[in-house]
Amino acid sequence: MSENKDEILSTFQSITGIDDIGEAFSHLEETNWDLMTAIQRVIPQEDAPSLERNSVGLFREDSSGFSNTTALNDLSTRAGPSTCRQWNNVANSNISLADAEIIDLTSDMDLDPAKHNDVKTLILNIHYNEAVYTIRLPSIATIEQLKRRIAEETNVPVCRQAIRGWPPAKLQDARKITTQLAHLDLGPENDLILHNLTEEGYIDTENEDVAQRLRDTFKLTIVEHPNGKTITLPFLGSNTILEVKTKVYYVSNINVRNQEWEGWPSNCDDNMTLAQSGIGLSHNFTLRNKCEMPVDNSGVSNSINANANAIETDDDNSLDDEDGYDPLQDEQPVPPRSRHLIPNNIGNECAGSIEFFDNYRERFGEPHPVFYVGSLEDAIKEACHKPARERKLLALYLHHGDSILTNVFCDQVMKNERIIEAFAQNFILYGWDLTFESNRNMFLSSVTACVSNTASITISTKPVDKLPSILIIGKSRLSGRSSCEVLSVVDGNSDLNSFLSRLMDAVEMYKLQLRDEIREEDERAERDLVKAEQDLAYRETLEADMAKEAAKRQKEAAIAAERKRIESEKAEEEAKRESIRLVAQQSLPKEPSESETNVSTIRIQNPSGEFLERRFYRHNTLQDILNFVAANNYLIEENKLILISSWPRSDLTAIDPNKTLEELKLYPQAKAVLEER
């Protein structure tokens, strides 16, 4: 039956020209899906021409009219999805069917702009499926011809096309496929958004990609100008742009009508969802307050709100209708009062807690308690899994949109300043909406995993007429170090004083329960402190001993290094002395014999009193005597050779060593003494 309804719906839209699925669906529901009756309701019989289809795809006026629903279905199926026809366009055209034997609705004029030099050419940029298709048409082309060209480029059937981005004043004309583009106040180049009604879920509701994008969480980063304040907010893909603006109002205090946005794709409007807008899952925006913005030369500031293009609808049921709501006409936006605080199939607890807090604040207003935003597991860690002195109780607020106690409880109890203060000082407050079964089951599974099966059963067996309820959960010695238990349950039928008394009783009992744990933690902390001080003293003593040992080893190493240096220098000195001695010894002339003449005897007394004696020829030089001294291991650099055989005494090491012994009067004999320098 669903497939037949899809065919009937498609044919009904093709014949009547109604692109709005909701309106078309409503007409068919009211007529129990009788296609002929629904068409006659939309197009009065006196205005609708009677046509019959011939074998070549043409329509002939016939007095009998359409014979049955099969002929109407044939209009959609035989012509093909890319060339669906709309009956009312024939009725609205200026062609007289009475005067025309045959009307060919499938023929097109030649749309090549080059063949229409006298007609303005329009450039139409069609945004679809993250791509842009540029189409050039003469201004005399009709909406029908444009849709055919779009079908050729995008493979989206004409009867499934919804085009948005037309000038708001021309929306009615843009819905007629016989309207020429020249009558729509278009510029030389225009941006239009194509929506495939099947992809958007109006027909094929099982399209997984579209359904997933509607469930995805969009992270919007908004920078306020000129103060530079950055706001990061999560939204579901099913949220509309108007809902985004309304929520931004609550955190920025910039009224919706005064919000100037930059970053939305062109031709977005307030009724479009984030999933339809074409933005990514993370998107950046700039927000300004129009009241604080300078105006341009025309006295008008540019704003997506002021110039937003309306969504294409068949009945012109836009935000400006007298029965519609336009947030731009009111100083204070009125948030929607949905009975639920978390949308169906939310997917995860973090997104659910954000939706819960935002919707609670919008629905019940200020003042209100602060709800923890995050997963239930994180809320339990924040409340229960801390040292006893820092530990708080976890208060689970269970909400249900169908409970008659909800409004009274939230307006009279949860707004009370004493209740708000009690929650802030003693509890971590976590809220969840049990209205939808999917969200309820997900939350029960989380409670079972994070708290206990008993807590999950307590929630699941709670009647709706007892909600809202507060489950008070705490961690105690009896429940172990890693688990929690339900300490108290307070139902929404309690009055203010009773509710506050139940809360404070739970707090006092929990403090008594924690008293022993706090004492034990303090004693353990004292023991740990003493142990830490002892460990510190031991480490200091050990470090001091290690420092002494290191200093001792360092000193010994220095002494050893000095000893090694001295020994090395001594060895070098000895080697140097030996080298000088060998050179001096090799340089000595031959010693004359005792029987030879012209010989001088030189006698030298060393510092120890011993005598060195040698014979030299009288023509030998003083250097030969000095070499003799050095050959006996007395370096001239360390000793002086003092001549004592004559007066006054003279230092032979200070005389020219090249003089002969005869010149120095050291012939035939001489006596000298070695003295250390």
XYZ file of C-alpha atoms in Angstrom:
677
model
C 0.000 0.000 0.000
C 2.910 2.349 0.757
C 4.178 1.974 -2.815
C 0.679 2.762 -4.197
C 0.459 5.797 -1.948
C 3.829 6.986 -3.197
C 2.580 6.716 -6.782
C -0.698 8.504 -5.936
C 1.169 11.233 -4.067
C 3.601 11.713 -6.962
C 0.788 11.883 -9.506
C -1.231 14.271 -7.324
C 1.757 16.623 -7.029
C 2.449 16.404 -10.749
C -1.170 17.271 -11.647
C -1.813 19.979 -9.030
C 1.622 21.593 -8.938
C 1.759 21.319 -5.128
C 5.411 20.786 -4.187
C 4.785 20.913 -0.444
C 4.590 17.281 0.656
C 2.677 18.068 3.842
C -0.075 19.924 2.006
C -0.364 17.259 -0.688
C -0.425 14.511 1.930
C -3.165 16.368 3.852
C -5.404 16.648 0.755
C -5.053 12.939 0.031
C -5.682 11.910 3.643
C -8.869 13.970 3.772
C -10.146 12.239 0.636
C -9.058 8.769 1.787
C -6.456 8.699 -1.018
C -9.081 9.088 -3.757
C -6.976 10.782 -6.421
C -9.844 12.176 -8.511
C -11.634 13.629 -5.487
C -8.408 15.194 -4.175
C -7.656 16.793 -7.561
C -11.190 18.168 -7.840
C -10.854 19.701 -4.385
C -7.708 21.559 -5.389
C -8.758 22.394 -8.976
C -12.514 23.110 -9.254
C -14.192 21.121 -12.024
C -15.336 24.218 -13.874
C -11.717 25.411 -14.096
C -10.134 22.095 -15.004
C -9.989 21.258 -18.712
C -10.942 17.771 -19.778
C -8.026 16.112 -21.504
C -7.222 12.742 -22.894
C -3.786 11.456 -23.726
C -3.075 10.145 -27.172
C -0.414 7.665 -28.155
C 2.252 10.256 -28.874
C 2.255 11.893 -25.478
C -0.148 14.738 -26.367
C -3.322 15.864 -24.593
C -6.634 16.296 -26.363
C -9.625 18.047 -24.873
C -12.448 15.593 -24.328
C -15.926 16.213 -23.049
C -15.885 13.082 -20.984
C -12.826 14.138 -18.971
C -10.464 11.607 -17.434
C -12.132 8.257 -17.216
C -10.396 6.836 -14.170
C -7.377 6.948 -11.876
C -5.385 4.757 -14.270
C -5.327 7.526 -16.835
C -3.959 9.920 -14.227
C -1.314 7.474 -13.103
C -0.420 7.050 -16.761
C 0.341 10.752 -16.861
C 3.208 10.228 -14.401
C 4.409 6.780 -15.394
C 4.370 7.036 -19.199
C 5.795 10.535 -19.424
C 8.636 9.479 -17.133
C 9.819 11.061 -13.857
C 11.967 13.647 -15.626
C 9.019 15.087 -17.580
C 6.175 15.050 -15.026
C 3.415 17.472 -16.034
C 1.292 19.656 -13.852
C -2.346 19.911 -14.841
C -2.950 23.319 -13.316
C -0.319 24.875 -15.582
C -2.485 23.989 -18.527
C -5.478 25.462 -16.757
C -3.557 28.648 -15.942
C -2.047 29.049 -19.407
C -3.403 31.545 -21.919
C -3.960 28.819 -24.520
C -7.578 28.087 -25.288
C -8.033 24.374 -25.395
C -11.371 24.801 -27.066
C -9.639 26.409 -30.036
C -6.742 23.994 -30.150
C -7.162 20.476 -31.391
C -3.918 19.247 -29.858
C -1.468 20.721 -27.338
C 2.020 19.295 -27.215
C 3.328 19.733 -23.676
C 6.520 17.781 -24.244
C 8.050 20.100 -26.856
C 10.579 22.773 -25.862
C 11.821 25.861 -27.636
C 15.480 25.996 -28.569
C 17.123 27.148 -25.334
C 20.524 27.946 -26.784
C 21.228 31.542 -25.577
C 23.289 32.193 -28.712
C 20.094 31.919 -30.797
C 18.370 34.601 -28.745
C 20.675 37.567 -29.167
C 17.910 40.018 -28.428
C 17.026 38.306 -25.121
C 18.938 38.594 -21.861
C 20.839 35.453 -20.840
C 20.567 34.322 -17.235
C 23.208 32.295 -15.401
C 21.701 29.936 -12.822
C 24.072 28.207 -10.373
C 22.230 25.155 -9.038
C 23.632 23.952 -5.686
C 22.918 20.265 -5.166
C 24.642 17.426 -3.347
C 27.783 19.499 -2.573
C 28.208 20.398 -6.251
C 27.321 23.428 -8.371
C 25.709 23.015 -11.798
C 25.815 26.134 -13.960
C 22.914 26.474 -16.414
C 22.560 29.297 -18.947
C 19.072 30.053 -20.264
C 17.433 32.939 -22.084
C 15.145 34.975 -19.871
C 12.130 33.844 -21.937
C 12.637 30.244 -20.714
C 10.022 28.909 -18.306
C 10.294 27.201 -14.923
C 9.372 23.931 -16.627
C 12.239 24.272 -19.084
C 14.625 25.107 -16.254
C 13.543 22.010 -14.340
C 14.085 19.857 -17.435
C 17.612 21.220 -17.773
C 18.222 20.559 -14.067
C 16.941 16.993 -14.519
C 19.401 16.492 -17.387
C 22.298 17.778 -15.271
C 21.476 16.205 -11.895
C 19.248 13.204 -12.775
C 16.675 14.496 -10.271
C 13.197 13.991 -11.797
C 11.179 17.142 -12.398
C 8.401 15.974 -10.113
C 10.944 15.466 -7.287
C 12.557 18.892 -7.585
C 12.076 21.613 -4.962
C 13.971 24.767 -5.876
C 14.726 27.321 -3.185
C 16.284 30.730 -3.500
C 13.688 32.616 -5.532
C 13.048 36.252 -4.614
C 10.446 36.179 -1.798
C 8.109 38.501 -3.685
C 8.017 36.085 -6.627
C 7.470 32.801 -4.808
C 3.921 32.380 -6.122
C 5.044 32.948 -9.724
C 8.018 30.606 -9.298
C 5.630 27.772 -8.440
C 4.004 27.932 -11.872
C 5.994 26.006 -14.422
C 4.710 28.283 -17.215
C 6.244 31.379 -15.614
C 9.065 32.850 -17.625
C 12.343 33.556 -15.819
C 12.154 37.170 -16.981
C 9.171 37.697 -14.637
C 11.023 36.580 -11.470
C 13.241 39.673 -10.915
C 16.436 37.626 -11.311
C 19.885 39.127 -11.737
C 22.414 38.233 -14.444
C 23.802 35.463 -12.179
C 21.758 33.671 -9.506
C 22.315 30.965 -6.878
C 19.525 28.444 -6.351
C 19.361 25.418 -4.069
C 17.953 22.155 -5.385
C 16.382 19.713 -2.949
C 15.566 16.192 -4.015
C 12.314 15.457 -2.207
C 13.091 11.754 -2.186
C 16.519 12.297 -0.600
C 15.064 14.627 2.001
C 12.976 11.780 3.344
C 9.579 12.983 2.151
C 9.172 9.925 -0.056
C 12.003 7.542 0.771
C 12.003 7.668 4.534
C 14.436 4.753 4.733
C 17.322 6.643 3.120
C 20.089 5.908 5.622
C 22.415 8.785 4.623
C 19.739 11.435 5.113
C 18.526 9.871 8.342
C 22.078 9.741 9.682
C 22.770 13.409 8.865
C 19.568 14.407 10.685
C 20.844 12.524 13.755
C 24.405 13.840 13.512
C 25.631 16.450 15.973
C 26.794 19.699 14.364
C 29.455 21.699 16.216
C 28.952 25.411 15.511
C 31.702 27.866 16.496
C 30.347 31.428 16.639
C 32.593 34.486 17.050
C 30.829 37.633 18.265
C 32.041 40.899 16.804
C 33.399 43.286 17.838
C 34.178 41.821 21.286
C 35.722 38.624 19.841
C 33.817 36.327 22.226
C 33.766 32.731 20.955
C 30.762 30.455 21.538
C 30.838 26.745 20.669
C 27.445 25.023 20.659
C 26.339 21.512 19.601
C 23.095 21.020 17.651
C 21.381 18.071 16.065
C 20.967 17.992 12.298
C 17.193 18.143 12.810
C 17.434 21.571 14.455
C 16.331 24.452 12.232
C 18.310 27.625 11.669
C 15.642 29.521 13.638
C 16.219 27.194 16.602
C 19.958 27.855 16.335
C 19.367 31.612 16.365
C 16.979 31.343 19.293
C 19.462 29.335 21.362
C 22.269 31.739 20.467
C 20.048 34.554 21.805
C 20.106 32.978 25.257
C 23.911 32.882 25.414
C 24.705 36.107 23.568
C 21.755 38.370 24.505
C 21.501 39.426 20.856
C 17.847 39.340 19.865
C 17.021 37.141 16.871
C 15.805 40.097 14.856
C 19.111 41.914 15.498
C 21.434 39.022 14.664
C 23.710 39.597 11.677
C 25.279 36.285 10.549
C 28.158 35.463 8.246
C 28.930 31.880 7.296
C 25.574 30.427 6.233
C 25.439 29.116 2.660
C 23.592 31.442 0.313
C 19.785 31.240 0.197
C 19.454 29.554 3.606
C 16.309 30.462 5.522
C 15.114 30.089 9.101
C 12.943 27.025 8.459
C 15.768 25.000 6.933
C 17.375 22.323 9.110
C 21.130 22.125 9.627
C 21.124 18.836 7.718
C 19.553 20.627 4.725
C 21.681 23.776 4.927
C 24.759 22.113 3.434
C 27.195 23.043 6.218
C 29.694 20.550 7.572
C 29.534 18.879 10.974
C 31.967 21.573 12.189
C 31.313 25.084 10.924
C 32.436 28.602 11.842
C 30.236 31.712 11.909
C 30.568 35.419 12.624
C 27.781 37.111 14.585
C 27.115 40.843 14.917
C 24.411 42.929 16.549
C 22.669 44.954 13.832
C 21.789 47.636 16.379
C 25.498 48.259 16.916
C 26.500 48.051 13.216
C 27.117 51.093 10.979
C 24.702 51.319 8.067
C 25.781 51.446 4.440
C 25.103 54.249 1.987
C 21.523 53.139 1.532
C 20.939 53.146 5.298
C 20.451 49.368 5.452
C 22.804 46.860 7.098
C 23.173 43.541 5.338
C 21.694 40.630 7.244
C 20.838 37.085 6.480
C 17.740 37.679 8.586
C 16.634 40.729 6.549
C 17.361 39.188 3.169
C 16.792 35.504 3.880
C 15.036 33.677 1.092
C 11.890 31.865 2.092
C 11.419 28.127 1.554
C 9.519 27.245 -1.590
C 6.017 26.088 -0.555
C 2.914 25.646 -2.659
C 0.477 27.391 -0.344
C 2.802 30.277 0.502
C 2.585 29.285 4.139
C 5.679 31.327 5.050
C 6.710 33.005 8.263
C 4.969 36.200 7.180
C 1.488 34.640 7.035
C -0.982 36.046 9.486
C -1.320 32.657 11.203
C 2.450 31.999 11.230
C 5.042 33.001 13.773
C 7.771 35.421 12.815
C 10.438 35.831 15.516
C 11.689 38.949 13.784
C 8.451 40.757 14.685
C 8.813 40.262 18.455
C 11.356 41.667 20.856
C 11.578 38.396 22.796
C 11.654 35.091 20.857
C 9.206 32.526 22.171
C 10.883 29.119 22.458
C 8.815 26.102 21.428
C 7.079 24.382 24.317
C 7.565 20.754 23.368
C 6.375 18.179 25.840
C 9.722 16.402 25.616
C 13.129 17.784 26.528
C 15.234 15.280 24.534
C 14.414 14.437 20.899
C 13.639 10.860 19.980
C 16.601 8.554 19.195
C 19.162 11.000 20.567
C 21.994 8.511 20.092
C 24.315 9.371 23.008
C 24.101 10.722 26.546
C 26.320 13.779 26.009
C 24.106 15.142 23.234
C 21.034 14.185 25.258
C 22.208 16.090 28.344
C 22.888 19.183 26.220
C 19.437 19.009 24.657
C 17.869 18.415 28.075
C 19.501 21.449 29.706
C 18.853 23.757 26.740
C 15.215 22.730 26.379
C 14.590 22.781 30.133
C 15.938 26.326 30.345
C 13.913 27.450 27.337
C 10.693 25.824 28.511
C 10.724 26.701 32.206
C 12.940 29.800 32.158
C 14.890 31.414 34.987
C 15.710 30.670 37.715
C 16.580 27.017 37.378
C 19.087 24.550 38.865
C 22.237 23.775 36.940
C 22.250 20.337 35.332
C 25.463 18.452 34.677
C 26.266 18.230 30.952
C 27.972 15.019 29.875
C 27.526 11.295 30.237
C 26.015 9.626 33.296
C 29.324 7.900 33.952
C 31.140 11.242 34.076
C 28.472 12.677 36.391
C 28.919 9.737 38.786
C 32.695 10.226 38.774
C 32.257 13.926 39.519
C 29.881 13.226 42.427
C 30.828 9.892 43.986
C 34.326 8.815 42.993
C 36.226 11.428 44.967
C 37.752 11.613 48.473
C 35.113 11.566 51.214
C 35.539 15.263 52.060
C 34.932 16.277 48.417
C 32.208 13.744 47.700
C 28.656 14.798 46.802
C 25.383 13.049 46.191
C 24.171 12.425 42.656
C 20.594 13.587 42.070
C 18.990 11.987 39.000
C 16.101 14.145 37.810
C 13.692 11.918 35.820
C 11.428 13.878 33.470
C 8.414 12.738 31.457
C 6.505 14.964 29.059
C 3.200 13.143 29.566
C 3.099 13.563 33.349
C 0.556 16.068 34.650
C 2.927 16.926 37.530
C 5.733 18.180 35.277
C 4.756 21.826 34.890
C 3.720 22.292 38.517
C 6.867 20.617 39.862
C 9.263 22.531 37.611
C 7.534 25.911 38.078
C 6.906 25.727 41.826
C 9.597 23.431 43.234
C 12.599 23.526 40.899
C 12.502 27.340 40.663
C 12.710 27.813 44.430
C 15.950 29.501 45.498
C 16.424 27.182 48.503
C 16.058 24.126 46.262
C 18.500 25.549 43.719
C 21.011 26.359 46.497
C 20.622 22.891 48.035
C 21.348 21.228 44.674
C 24.340 23.499 44.018
C 26.001 22.886 47.409
C 25.320 19.220 48.015
C 24.510 17.498 44.720
C 25.590 16.887 41.172
C 22.257 17.211 39.344
C 21.810 15.104 36.204
C 18.607 15.254 34.162
C 17.104 12.852 31.651
C 13.828 12.716 29.725
C 12.019 9.354 29.701
C 9.275 10.447 27.283
C 10.569 8.452 24.301
C 11.102 4.725 24.648
C 14.428 4.786 22.776
C 15.928 7.364 25.146
C 14.434 5.575 28.159
C 16.006 2.230 27.197
C 19.400 3.786 26.538
C 19.345 5.528 29.920
C 18.274 2.374 31.769
C 21.179 0.479 30.224
C 23.565 3.191 31.368
C 22.117 3.182 34.901
C 22.535 -0.599 35.083
C 26.168 -0.350 33.992
C 27.158 2.687 36.079
C 25.006 2.357 39.222
C 23.245 -0.953 39.754
C 20.516 -3.189 38.427
C 18.383 -2.184 41.414
C 18.542 1.462 40.404
C 17.545 0.560 36.849
C 14.556 -1.435 38.097
C 13.537 1.447 40.363
C 13.432 3.796 37.368
C 11.746 1.360 34.978
C 8.931 0.580 37.420
C 8.232 4.219 38.255
C 4.695 5.148 37.056
C 4.402 8.172 34.773
C 1.996 9.888 37.177
C 4.735 9.812 39.851
C 7.189 11.661 37.639
C 9.152 13.881 37.819
C 11.201 12.044 40.441
C 14.580 12.566 42.025
C 16.769 9.514 42.653
C 19.461 10.306 45.216
C 22.533 8.137 44.639
C 25.635 7.963 46.794
C 28.752 5.899 47.408
C 29.255 4.384 50.835
C 31.548 1.950 52.603
C 28.912 -0.757 52.377
C 28.687 -0.492 48.596
C 32.405 -0.811 48.007
C 34.917 1.599 46.581
C 33.742 1.472 42.960
C 29.937 1.138 43.121
C 27.015 3.295 44.185
C 23.507 2.728 45.488
C 20.138 4.479 45.604
C 19.794 6.182 48.988
C 16.426 7.860 48.533
C 13.664 8.506 45.990
C 11.624 11.744 46.024
C 8.555 11.837 43.744
C 7.159 14.907 42.039
C 3.930 14.892 44.046
C 5.813 16.272 47.068
C 5.184 19.865 48.119
C 8.033 22.373 48.392
C 8.737 21.962 52.118
C 8.478 18.189 51.989
C 10.759 18.018 48.963
C 13.381 20.263 50.570
C 13.147 18.290 53.826
C 13.691 14.999 51.971
C 16.713 16.424 50.194
C 18.342 17.768 53.367
C 17.564 14.557 55.289
C 19.403 12.608 52.598
C 22.322 15.047 52.823
C 22.542 14.783 56.628
C 22.329 10.991 56.567
C 25.017 10.850 53.926
C 27.271 13.140 55.970
C 26.883 10.842 58.978
C 27.640 7.898 56.728
C 30.766 9.601 55.469
C 31.972 10.631 58.941
C 33.824 7.361 59.596
C 35.278 7.419 56.069
C 36.466 10.985 56.563
C 38.075 10.030 59.934
C 39.783 7.030 58.373
C 40.964 9.142 55.438
C 42.334 11.758 57.883
C 44.142 9.068 59.911
C 45.475 7.554 56.736
C 46.582 11.001 55.611
C 48.402 11.543 58.953
C 50.122 8.178 58.643
C 51.063 8.979 55.094
C 52.432 12.330 56.272
C 54.579 10.733 59.002
C 55.791 8.124 56.581
C 56.532 10.826 54.027
C 58.535 12.800 56.631
C 60.484 9.678 57.596
C 61.119 8.884 53.971
C 62.288 12.447 53.454
C 64.691 12.290 56.443
C 66.042 8.955 55.230
C 66.541 10.316 51.751
C 68.304 13.403 53.128
C 70.658 11.258 55.264
C 71.311 8.925 52.381
C 71.987 11.854 50.089
C 74.404 13.374 52.658
C 76.321 10.079 52.975
C 76.411 9.746 49.245
C 77.699 13.320 48.984
C 80.504 12.615 51.483
C 81.482 9.472 49.682
C 81.446 11.312 46.402
C 83.657 14.097 47.859
C 86.098 11.510 49.220
C 86.284 9.761 45.883
C 86.726 13.100 44.173
C 89.626 14.043 46.490
C 91.328 10.716 45.993
C 90.922 11.060 42.283
C 92.454 14.537 42.406
C 95.443 13.294 44.446
C 95.963 10.421 42.063
C 95.758 12.757 39.123
C 98.305 15.130 40.712
C 100.634 12.260 41.484
C 100.321 11.044 37.955
C 101.006 14.533 36.661
C 104.144 14.895 38.800
C 105.381 11.502 37.770
C 104.729 12.353 34.182
C 106.577 15.667 34.488
C 109.433 13.945 36.287
C 109.657 11.331 33.615
C 109.653 14.007 30.979
C 112.384 15.896 32.861
C 114.510 12.793 33.175
C 114.102 12.066 29.529
C 115.061 15.641 28.719
C 118.187 15.491 30.951
C 119.211 12.205 29.461
C 118.790 13.566 25.975
C 120.938 16.634 26.812
C 123.558 14.438 28.483
C 123.803 12.126 25.493
C 124.111 15.038 23.076
C 126.782 16.684 25.240
C 128.729 13.441 25.608
C 128.663 12.856 21.874
C 129.888 16.400 21.310
C 133.026 16.026 23.521
C 136.365 16.099 21.662
C 138.892 13.329 22.064
C 140.720 13.505 25.407
C 144.524 13.909 24.976
C 146.897 11.401 26.603
C 149.121 12.327 29.535
C 152.209 12.272 27.328
C 150.915 14.828 24.862
C 151.946 18.475 24.961
C 149.745 21.620 24.671
C 147.266 20.005 27.019
C 145.273 21.737 29.767
C 143.919 19.889 32.787
C 140.506 21.065 34.018
C 139.375 20.095 37.495
C 135.734 20.782 38.555
C 134.234 20.280 42.006
C 130.556 19.291 42.042
C 128.051 20.360 44.748
C 128.639 17.145 46.679
C 132.413 17.848 46.954
C 133.545 15.321 44.427
C 135.873 16.325 41.565
C 135.434 15.915 37.845
C 138.731 16.009 35.950
C 139.578 15.861 32.221
C 142.326 16.902 29.841
C 141.673 19.222 26.870
C 143.833 20.632 24.127
C 144.617 24.300 24.579
C 142.713 25.069 21.333
C 139.532 23.400 22.660
C 136.712 25.848 23.493
C 134.846 26.694 26.676
C 131.807 24.921 25.121
C 133.770 21.663 25.277
C 134.175 22.138 29.070
C 130.437 22.895 29.422
C 129.580 19.762 27.429
C 131.826 17.782 29.759
C 129.865 19.144 32.735
C 126.527 18.301 31.050
C 127.749 14.828 30.126
C 128.151 14.233 33.844
C 124.464 15.067 34.362
C 124.924 18.683 35.490
C 122.813 20.852 33.203
C 124.116 24.334 32.590
C 120.520 25.663 32.931
C 120.540 24.466 36.542
C 124.173 25.172 37.533
C 126.826 27.841 37.259
C 130.519 27.023 36.615
C 132.628 29.353 38.771
C 136.365 29.672 37.970
C 138.302 29.708 41.285
C 141.892 29.296 40.015
C 142.185 33.047 39.430
C 140.979 36.205 41.092
C 138.415 37.612 40.903
C 136.234 34.598 40.518
C 134.257 34.511 37.296
C 131.204 32.629 36.007
C 132.355 30.683 33.016
C 128.718 30.054 31.933
C 128.391 33.801 31.341
C 131.396 33.987 28.976
C 131.405 33.428 25.228
C 131.570 29.605 24.971
C 133.386 29.749 21.604
C 136.627 31.127 23.093
C 139.549 28.736 23.408
C 141.035 27.657 26.703
C 144.195 29.479 25.852
C 142.285 32.732 25.270
C 140.529 32.323 28.583
C 143.844 31.576 30.349
C 142.657 28.156 31.312
C 145.913 26.678 30.036
C 147.786 24.682 31.212
C 145.382 24.001 34.070
C 142.297 25.454 35.768
C 140.032 24.762 38.702
C 136.284 25.497 38.903
C 133.298 24.844 41.160
C 129.671 23.922 40.195
C 127.033 25.918 42.032
C 123.262 25.492 41.676
C 121.503 28.450 40.216
